[in-house]
Amino acid sequence: MSRKWTIIIIAVLFAVTAAFACFLQQKKRAYVASPYGSIPLDAGIIIEAIDLPGLFESLASDNELIAGMAEISRLRRFTEAISVIDSVTHLRQYSQVAGDNPVLLSIHLVGKNKLTPFFTLAAPPEVRDKHIRSVLGEIPGYRVTEREYQGNIVFDLIKTPGGKASLSISLVRGVIMSSPSYILVEAGIRQSDQETDIRDFSGFREVAAASGKHENKIYLVFNNLARYTELLTGRADGGISSQITNLASCLEADMYLKKTGFVMSGYIDTRDTAQILNKYRYREPGSYDIYRYIPAGAAMFEIITGTDRETAAPGKNDDTRYITDILKSQLTGEMARVYLGVEGQEAEKNKLMMFRLKGSNATEKAFREELSLYYSRQGRGNREYIISYKPDKESKYTIYKLPADYFTKEFGGSFGSYLNSGYATFYDDILVFSQEPGALSKFIYDNILNRTLANDLSYREFESTMPSRAGYYFYCVPSKILGLLDGVLKDDIVKGLEQHIEPLKKLQAVGYQFVSSNDMIYNTLSVMYKPEVREEARAVWESLLDTVALSKPLFFKNHYTGGNEIFIQDRYYNLYLINSAGRILWKRPASEAIRGNAYMIDYYRNGKLQILFATENYLHLLDRNGNYVERYPAQLRSPATNGLALFDYEDNKDYRLFICGADRKVYAYDKTGNTIRGWNQFKTAGTVTGDVEFFRVSGKDFIVVNDENNMYILDRRGNIRVEMKEQVSKSARSSLRLSGGSDPALILATREGSIKTVSFSGDVQTYTVGNFSGDPVFEYFDIDADGLGEYIFIDGNKLTAYDDDRSRMFSLSLDSENILGPYGLVFSSNDKKIGFVDAENNNIYVIDEKGKNLKGFPLSGTTPFSVGRLDRGSTYNLITGGRDNFLYNYEITR
């Protein structure tokens, strides 16, 4: 064969091979056509599942939000459907037919009110109708029928018994489509013949191109979504439906599922200048710092950043034009509308509108002067437009009554139409409006106490799932916004939500943001869910410290008002004095932690009180302004190993301060910080960690000191007063108490859990009331107010109380072993209780003589607490710290 023919044959072979390859590629395309081409064009929501079995496993098994939805009867069919689909996708036959191809799930409105899913996926090239027939025939509990529609076989899966069609399935041009509605399957078959599909909708391809390649994703077609909202609102025209249609073209978001919720983020296309979101397309994003002033309990807020002058309303009244001009010139463009969600109050009275100012002092002054001129022209005095809000006796804030109700609309345009502005106040650089002055009072008070979202642990946890900058930010707690939904959603839907408020409370927060990016808008939706609902602290007030409280709170009497204030130290060693309204009067740093308790003394004997406490190396005495009294701080002779003990033998303010040193000596100081002459600095055999105790019995004084292995009973001069008949070793976890009766004795517990009584003649008796695991906590306290003390033990996670005859009264199983206390609480001579803290679970308990919780308990708290009266009256207050750095003030109901 000549070389010429060889070349020709080779060329022909190449041509034939290329033609055959082209033919195979065309055939392959016919069988693996995009499933998007089969989606009916009325879809409002489309989900692309890269791994459908994995997605539904996350929804059905790993996601507590879906599990919680199963508690709501109206949503149970939805969650059950997810479980059924989850079981189907794990069948061996499913993987044979679907392979690893992504699955599309679109949502359609069939009839007037039935939202119905439609599934499509590209089948592997080798799959034919016979494979579908074979797979369906193996599903137990169903029979399969076949029919033809426009030349394609439609399989109907019918549940037996009953004969009702459950699923329709068809394979068209390599795409498997399935739906509970045969109408949608037939619509999908018709759509497969069309040249255009849903991807040709404006903006769809653009947002799809910006999506993640290996993530589950969701698409929204806004024009089609309007029909869905009619199911929620009951209205076809105007309102939410028309707004959704005009929002944007299409949205895509990548889906990230996790155990406690989900996050979705992606792009929105809004090229039509008439669309509502178009104005945010090029708006410079902001950091929305205004949220730092929103009260922590807020149910909802919306924030926008950047100016919105094109929607601002013109001035309506020449008489108020100068007032609005003063404020307009100081606006930064950052504004928020807030719904406080206070239970039991009308929705309108819970609304705030907030604007950030460039500066507030000069602005408020100019505003007040112009407002005064306006009212003087009306012949009205300042009492008619100025309201003084006094959260306590030392502070005052001004709330202004406005001459018109359209200020927020003028400053915020359509965004400001949220409320009619009847009142306003200034706080820092924030101008706040409301319809009622009460909402402004709450705003001011929460900010005084720093009880804002910026300091709320739950919100900060949620905020970490959201971007730090945005052009628009929406946040809500779903269970708290039902008051806003009246007149927006159908009445039966609102009532249904109210009926299922408990599972709804598990939906902790929903947040949505968007920001200008890449000639589009980047949006993020975050939903956080918690399966265990914890009631919010029912505190009278919560005051923010720099960190968690460290010391036990001291009730410190204000000698001017007669009321009490709170002295506390935090874990950064900062010292605070907080008034009865929760406002921090002063804060000052300290270099060491307080050892033991702080005390209130009258150093000058003039009725003015000071705060005394010890740290490891110093004695400290502060006046009520936080200043040191002369000669203080006073250095200790040896670093302290225990807490400070304060005694006033004769109740004449001739104080004695006892503290033990690392040199094992017992030191006595006077109120000036000098060691007391005549005191024998008694030296113990071991280290003393418990407080020195003082008892007066039969006119004699006894000072008791315990080290690891010995008890020492001393007189006022530091000499042994009672010779012990046997060695007594008090547990470090045991209190030391004095029994009543005609022959009083000291009562304590040993590390082994036995009870010892020590008479003041030195006799020792030992009793056993139970078997303990070792070194239990012990308290001796008259919990039943019968004049005789009871024996209270905490061993591991069990609290047991024994009567004075050592018979068991009650036993409680606690939720952890990290228990602080117990603390004996005396409300009156015949009203006594025991309190303790579960520091692991952040709960405070107060129980009676039967082991039953007092009404309202447990309360939230995790530190040692004190009980007393902040104000004159019959109400008792419990002061404690929480894990969230707040100090809580609870009123106790008895």
Coordinates of C-alpha atoms in Angstrom, one line a residue, residues 238-632:
G238 CA -50.5 45.0 48.5
G239 CA -48.6 44.6 51.8
I240 CA -45.9 41.9 52.1
S241 CA -46.7 40.2 48.8
S242 CA -46.1 43.3 46.6
Q243 CA -43.0 44.2 48.7
I244 CA -41.5 40.7 48.1
T245 CA -42.1 40.9 44.4
N246 CA -40.3 44.3 44.3
L247 CA -37.4 43.4 46.6
A248 CA -35.0 41.9 44.0
S249 CA -34.7 39.4 41.2
C250 CA -33.0 36.3 42.6
L251 CA -31.1 35.2 45.7
E252 CA -28.6 32.3 46.2
A253 CA -27.3 31.2 49.5
D254 CA -24.9 28.3 50.4
M255 CA -26.3 26.3 53.3
Y256 CA -24.2 25.3 56.3
L257 CA -26.1 23.0 58.7
K258 CA -25.0 22.4 62.3
K259 CA -26.4 20.8 65.4
T260 CA -27.8 24.0 66.9
G261 CA -29.1 25.7 63.8
F262 CA -27.8 26.8 60.4
V263 CA -26.2 29.6 58.4
M264 CA -26.9 30.5 54.8
S265 CA -24.9 33.0 52.8
G266 CA -24.7 34.1 49.2
Y267 CA -25.6 36.8 46.7
I268 CA -28.7 38.7 45.7
D269 CA -29.1 40.2 42.2
T270 CA -31.0 43.5 42.0
R271 CA -30.2 45.2 38.8
D272 CA -33.6 46.9 38.3
T273 CA -33.4 50.4 39.8
A274 CA -37.1 50.1 40.7
Q275 CA -36.3 47.2 43.1
I276 CA -36.3 48.0 46.8
L277 CA -32.9 46.5 47.5
N278 CA -31.2 48.2 44.6
K279 CA -30.4 51.3 46.7
Y280 CA -28.1 49.0 48.8
R281 CA -26.2 47.7 45.8
Y282 CA -23.4 50.3 46.0
R283 CA -24.0 51.6 49.6
E284 CA -20.9 51.7 51.7
P285 CA -21.3 49.2 54.6
G286 CA -21.1 50.2 58.2
S287 CA -20.1 48.5 61.5
Y288 CA -23.6 49.2 63.1
D289 CA -22.2 50.2 66.5
I290 CA -25.6 51.5 67.4
Y291 CA -26.6 48.0 68.5
R292 CA -24.4 48.4 71.6
Y293 CA -27.1 50.6 73.1
I294 CA -30.0 48.3 72.4
P295 CA -31.4 46.8 75.7
A296 CA -30.4 43.1 76.1
G297 CA -33.9 41.9 76.3
A298 CA -34.9 43.4 73.0
A299 CA -37.2 41.1 71.0
M300 CA -36.3 42.6 67.6
F301 CA -34.2 45.2 65.9
E302 CA -33.4 46.4 62.4
I303 CA -30.3 48.6 61.6
I304 CA -29.4 50.4 58.5
T305 CA -26.1 52.2 57.9
G306 CA -25.4 55.0 55.4
T307 CA -27.6 57.9 54.5
D308 CA -31.0 57.4 53.0
R309 CA -31.8 61.0 52.0
E310 CA -33.9 60.1 49.0
T311 CA -36.6 58.6 51.1
A312 CA -36.6 61.3 53.9
A313 CA -39.9 63.1 54.2
P314 CA -40.0 66.9 53.8
G315 CA -40.8 69.1 56.8
K316 CA -44.5 69.4 57.5
N317 CA -44.5 72.4 59.8
D318 CA -42.6 75.6 59.6
D319 CA -42.9 76.0 63.3
T320 CA -40.8 72.9 63.9
R321 CA -38.5 73.2 60.9
Y322 CA -35.6 74.7 62.9
I323 CA -35.9 71.8 65.5
T324 CA -35.6 69.2 62.7
D325 CA -32.8 71.1 60.9
I326 CA -30.7 71.1 64.1
L327 CA -31.0 67.3 64.4
K328 CA -30.7 66.5 60.7
S329 CA -27.3 68.2 60.4
Q330 CA -26.0 65.9 63.2
L331 CA -27.2 62.5 61.9
T332 CA -24.5 60.0 60.8
G333 CA -27.0 57.9 58.8
E334 CA -26.8 54.9 61.2
M335 CA -30.3 54.2 62.6
A336 CA -32.2 51.4 64.3
R337 CA -35.8 50.5 65.0
V338 CA -36.3 48.3 68.0
Y339 CA -39.1 46.3 69.6
L340 CA -38.5 45.7 73.3
G341 CA -41.1 43.0 73.6
V342 CA -41.9 43.7 77.3
E343 CA -44.5 41.1 78.3
G344 CA -47.9 42.5 79.1
Q345 CA -47.5 45.8 77.2
E346 CA -49.0 47.0 73.9
A347 CA -46.7 46.5 70.9
E348 CA -46.7 50.3 70.1
K349 CA -45.5 51.1 73.6
N350 CA -42.5 48.8 73.1
K351 CA -41.1 50.5 70.1
L352 CA -37.9 52.6 69.9
M353 CA -36.3 54.5 67.0
M354 CA -32.6 55.2 67.4
F355 CA -30.3 57.6 65.5
R356 CA -26.6 57.9 65.9
L357 CA -25.4 61.5 66.2
K358 CA -22.0 63.1 65.4
G359 CA -22.1 64.5 68.9
S360 CA -24.8 64.9 71.5
N361 CA -23.9 67.6 74.1
A362 CA -24.0 70.6 71.8
T363 CA -26.8 69.0 69.8
E364 CA -29.0 68.5 72.8
K365 CA -28.4 72.0 74.0
A366 CA -29.4 73.6 70.7
F367 CA -32.4 71.2 70.4
R368 CA -33.6 72.1 73.9
E369 CA -33.2 75.9 73.3
E370 CA -35.2 75.7 70.0
L371 CA -37.8 73.5 71.7
S372 CA -38.1 76.0 74.5
L373 CA -38.7 78.8 72.0
Y374 CA -41.4 76.7 70.2
Y375 CA -43.3 76.0 73.4
S376 CA -42.9 79.6 74.7
R377 CA -44.6 80.8 71.5
Q378 CA -47.4 78.5 72.3
G379 CA -47.6 80.0 75.8
R380 CA -46.6 76.8 77.5
G381 CA -43.9 76.3 80.2
N382 CA -41.1 73.7 80.3
R383 CA -43.1 71.5 82.7
E384 CA -45.3 70.6 79.7
Y385 CA -42.4 69.2 77.6
I386 CA -39.7 68.2 80.0
I387 CA -39.9 65.0 82.0
S388 CA -37.2 64.2 84.5
Y389 CA -36.4 60.5 84.8
K390 CA -34.6 59.7 88.1
P391 CA -33.5 56.0 88.2
D392 CA -32.0 56.7 91.7
K393 CA -31.6 59.7 94.0
E394 CA -28.2 60.7 92.6
S395 CA -28.9 60.7 88.9
K396 CA -31.4 62.4 86.5
Y397 CA -32.1 62.2 82.8
T398 CA -34.3 64.3 80.6
I399 CA -37.1 63.1 78.3
Y400 CA -38.7 65.6 75.9
K401 CA -42.3 65.7 74.8
L402 CA -42.2 66.6 71.1
P403 CA -44.5 69.1 69.3
A404 CA -45.1 66.7 66.4
D405 CA -45.1 63.0 65.7
Y406 CA -43.3 62.8 62.4
F407 CA -39.7 63.4 63.4
T408 CA -38.6 59.8 62.8
K409 CA -40.2 59.8 59.3
E410 CA -38.4 63.1 58.5
F411 CA -35.1 61.7 59.6
G412 CA -35.5 58.1 58.4
G413 CA -37.9 58.2 55.6
S414 CA -39.8 55.0 55.0
F415 CA -37.5 53.3 57.6
G416 CA -38.6 55.9 60.2
S417 CA -42.3 55.3 59.6
Y418 CA -42.0 52.5 62.2
L419 CA -43.5 54.7 64.9
N420 CA -45.1 58.0 65.7
S421 CA -42.5 59.9 67.7
G422 CA -44.1 61.5 70.7
Y423 CA -41.1 61.6 73.0
A424 CA -37.3 61.7 72.7
T425 CA -34.2 61.5 74.8
F426 CA -30.4 61.8 74.3
Y427 CA -28.0 59.2 75.7
D428 CA -24.3 59.5 74.8
D429 CA -24.3 60.1 71.0
I430 CA -27.7 58.4 70.5
L431 CA -31.0 60.2 69.9
V432 CA -33.9 57.9 70.8
F433 CA -37.6 58.3 70.0
S434 CA -40.7 56.5 71.3
Q435 CA -44.4 56.8 71.5
E436 CA -44.4 56.6 75.3
P437 CA -41.9 57.9 77.8
G438 CA -41.9 54.5 79.6
A439 CA -40.0 52.9 76.7
L440 CA -37.3 55.6 76.9
S441 CA -37.0 55.2 80.7
K442 CA -36.3 51.5 80.2
F443 CA -33.8 52.3 77.5
I444 CA -31.9 54.7 79.8
Y445 CA -32.0 52.4 82.8
D446 CA -30.7 49.4 80.8
N447 CA -27.8 51.5 79.5
I448 CA -27.0 52.8 82.9
L449 CA -26.6 49.2 84.1
N450 CA -24.8 48.2 80.8
R451 CA -27.5 45.7 80.3
T452 CA -27.3 45.9 76.5
L453 CA -26.9 43.4 73.7
A454 CA -23.1 44.2 73.5
N455 CA -22.8 42.6 77.0
D456 CA -25.3 39.8 76.6
L457 CA -23.6 36.4 76.4
S458 CA -26.4 34.7 74.3
Y459 CA -26.4 37.5 71.8
R460 CA -22.6 37.6 71.6
E461 CA -22.6 33.9 70.9
F462 CA -25.2 34.4 68.1
E463 CA -23.4 37.5 66.7
S464 CA -20.3 35.4 66.1
T465 CA -22.2 33.6 63.3
M466 CA -22.8 37.0 61.4
P467 CA -20.5 39.3 59.5
S468 CA -19.2 42.3 61.4
R469 CA -20.2 44.9 58.7
A470 CA -23.5 45.3 56.9
G471 CA -25.8 47.8 55.1
Y472 CA -28.8 46.2 56.7
Y473 CA -29.2 44.0 59.8
F474 CA -32.3 42.3 61.2
Y475 CA -32.4 40.3 64.4
C476 CA -35.3 38.8 66.4
V477 CA -36.2 36.3 69.1
P478 CA -39.1 34.6 67.4
S479 CA -41.1 33.8 70.6
K480 CA -41.0 37.5 71.6
I481 CA -42.3 39.1 68.4
L482 CA -45.8 37.6 68.3
G483 CA -47.2 41.0 69.3
L484 CA -45.8 42.5 66.1
L485 CA -47.5 39.8 63.9
D486 CA -51.1 40.7 64.7
G487 CA -52.6 42.1 61.5
V488 CA -49.6 40.9 59.5
L489 CA -50.1 37.2 59.5
K490 CA -53.4 35.3 59.5
D491 CA -55.1 35.2 62.9
D492 CA -55.1 31.4 63.0
I493 CA -51.3 31.3 62.3
V494 CA -50.6 33.8 65.2
K495 CA -52.8 31.8 67.5
G496 CA -51.1 28.6 66.5
L497 CA -47.7 30.1 67.3
E498 CA -49.0 31.3 70.7
Q499 CA -50.3 27.8 71.4
H500 CA -46.9 26.3 70.7
I501 CA -44.9 29.0 72.5
E502 CA -42.7 26.6 74.5
P503 CA -41.1 24.8 71.5
L504 CA -40.9 28.2 69.8
K505 CA -38.8 29.5 72.7
K506 CA -36.1 27.0 71.7
L507 CA -35.6 29.0 68.6
Q508 CA -33.2 31.3 70.3
A509 CA -32.5 33.9 67.6
V510 CA -32.8 34.7 63.9
G511 CA -30.5 37.2 62.2
Y512 CA -30.3 38.4 58.6
Q513 CA -27.7 40.8 57.0
F514 CA -26.8 42.1 53.6
V515 CA -24.0 44.2 52.3
S516 CA -22.8 45.6 49.0
S517 CA -20.3 43.4 47.3
N518 CA -19.1 42.6 43.7
D519 CA -21.8 44.6 42.0
M520 CA -24.4 42.6 43.9
I521 CA -25.6 42.2 47.5
Y522 CA -24.1 39.6 49.8
N523 CA -26.6 38.3 52.3
T524 CA -26.3 36.1 55.4
L525 CA -29.1 34.3 57.4
S526 CA -28.3 32.7 60.7
V527 CA -30.7 30.7 62.9
M528 CA -29.7 29.5 66.4
Y529 CA -31.6 26.8 68.2
K530 CA -31.2 25.5 71.8
P531 CA -33.1 22.4 72.8
E532 CA -33.1 23.4 76.5
V533 CA -35.0 26.6 77.2
R534 CA -33.7 28.5 80.2
E535 CA -35.9 31.1 81.7
E536 CA -34.3 34.6 81.7
A537 CA -33.1 35.9 85.0
R538 CA -36.1 37.5 86.8
A539 CA -33.9 40.1 88.4
V540 CA -35.0 43.6 89.6
W541 CA -31.8 44.8 88.0
E542 CA -28.6 43.4 86.5
S543 CA -25.4 45.5 86.8
L544 CA -22.4 44.7 84.6
L545 CA -19.0 44.1 86.1
D546 CA -15.7 43.9 84.2
T547 CA -15.7 40.2 84.8
V548 CA -17.3 37.5 87.1
A549 CA -18.0 38.4 90.7
L550 CA -15.4 37.0 93.1
S551 CA -16.2 38.1 96.7
K552 CA -19.4 37.5 98.6
P553 CA -21.6 40.7 98.3
L554 CA -21.6 43.0 101.3
F555 CA -24.7 45.0 102.1
F556 CA -23.3 48.4 102.9
K557 CA -25.5 51.0 104.6
N558 CA -25.7 54.5 103.0
H559 CA -25.6 56.7 106.0
Y560 CA -27.2 59.5 104.1
T561 CA -30.3 57.7 102.8
G562 CA -30.6 54.8 105.2
G563 CA -30.8 52.4 102.4
N564 CA -28.2 49.7 101.5
E565 CA -25.7 49.5 98.7
I566 CA -23.6 46.6 97.5
F567 CA -19.8 46.2 97.8
I568 CA -18.3 43.5 95.6
Q569 CA -15.0 42.5 94.0
D570 CA -14.6 40.9 90.6
R571 CA -12.0 38.4 89.3
Y572 CA -9.9 41.2 88.0
Y573 CA -9.7 42.4 91.7
N574 CA -11.7 45.5 90.8
L575 CA -13.8 46.9 93.8
Y576 CA -17.3 48.3 93.2
L577 CA -19.9 50.1 95.2
I578 CA -23.3 49.8 93.5
N579 CA -26.4 51.6 94.7
S580 CA -29.9 50.2 95.3
A581 CA -30.9 50.9 91.6
G582 CA -27.9 48.9 90.3
R583 CA -25.9 51.9 89.2
I584 CA -22.1 51.6 89.8
L585 CA -21.2 54.5 92.1
W586 CA -17.5 53.9 91.8
K587 CA -14.9 51.3 90.7
R588 CA -11.3 51.1 91.8
P589 CA -8.6 48.6 91.2
A590 CA -7.0 46.4 93.8
S591 CA -3.9 44.2 93.5
E592 CA -5.1 41.2 95.5
A593 CA -8.3 39.2 96.1
I594 CA -10.3 39.8 99.3
R595 CA -9.8 37.0 101.8
G596 CA -13.0 36.0 103.6
N597 CA -15.7 38.5 104.2
A598 CA -15.8 42.3 104.0
Y599 CA -17.3 44.3 107.0
M600 CA -19.0 47.5 107.6
I601 CA -17.6 49.6 110.5
D602 CA -18.0 53.1 112.0
Y603 CA -14.3 54.0 112.3
Y604 CA -14.8 57.6 113.6
R605 CA -17.9 56.7 115.7
N606 CA -19.9 59.4 114.0
G607 CA -22.5 57.4 112.2
K608 CA -20.6 57.4 108.9
L609 CA -19.6 54.0 107.8
Q610 CA -16.6 52.5 106.0
I611 CA -15.7 49.1 104.4
L612 CA -13.1 46.9 106.0
F613 CA -11.5 43.9 104.4
A614 CA -8.2 42.0 104.1
T615 CA -6.2 40.7 101.3
E616 CA -3.1 38.4 101.5
N617 CA -0.8 41.2 102.5
Y618 CA -2.8 44.2 103.6
L619 CA -5.7 45.4 105.6
H620 CA -8.0 47.9 103.7
L621 CA -10.4 50.5 104.9
L622 CA -12.4 52.5 102.3
D623 CA -15.0 55.2 102.8
R624 CA -18.2 55.2 100.8
N625 CA -16.6 57.3 98.1
G626 CA -13.9 54.6 97.5
N627 CA -11.1 56.5 99.2
Y628 CA -8.7 55.0 101.8
V629 CA -9.1 56.1 105.4
E630 CA -5.9 57.5 106.9
R631 CA -3.1 55.1 107.5
Y632 CA -4.6 52.5 105.1

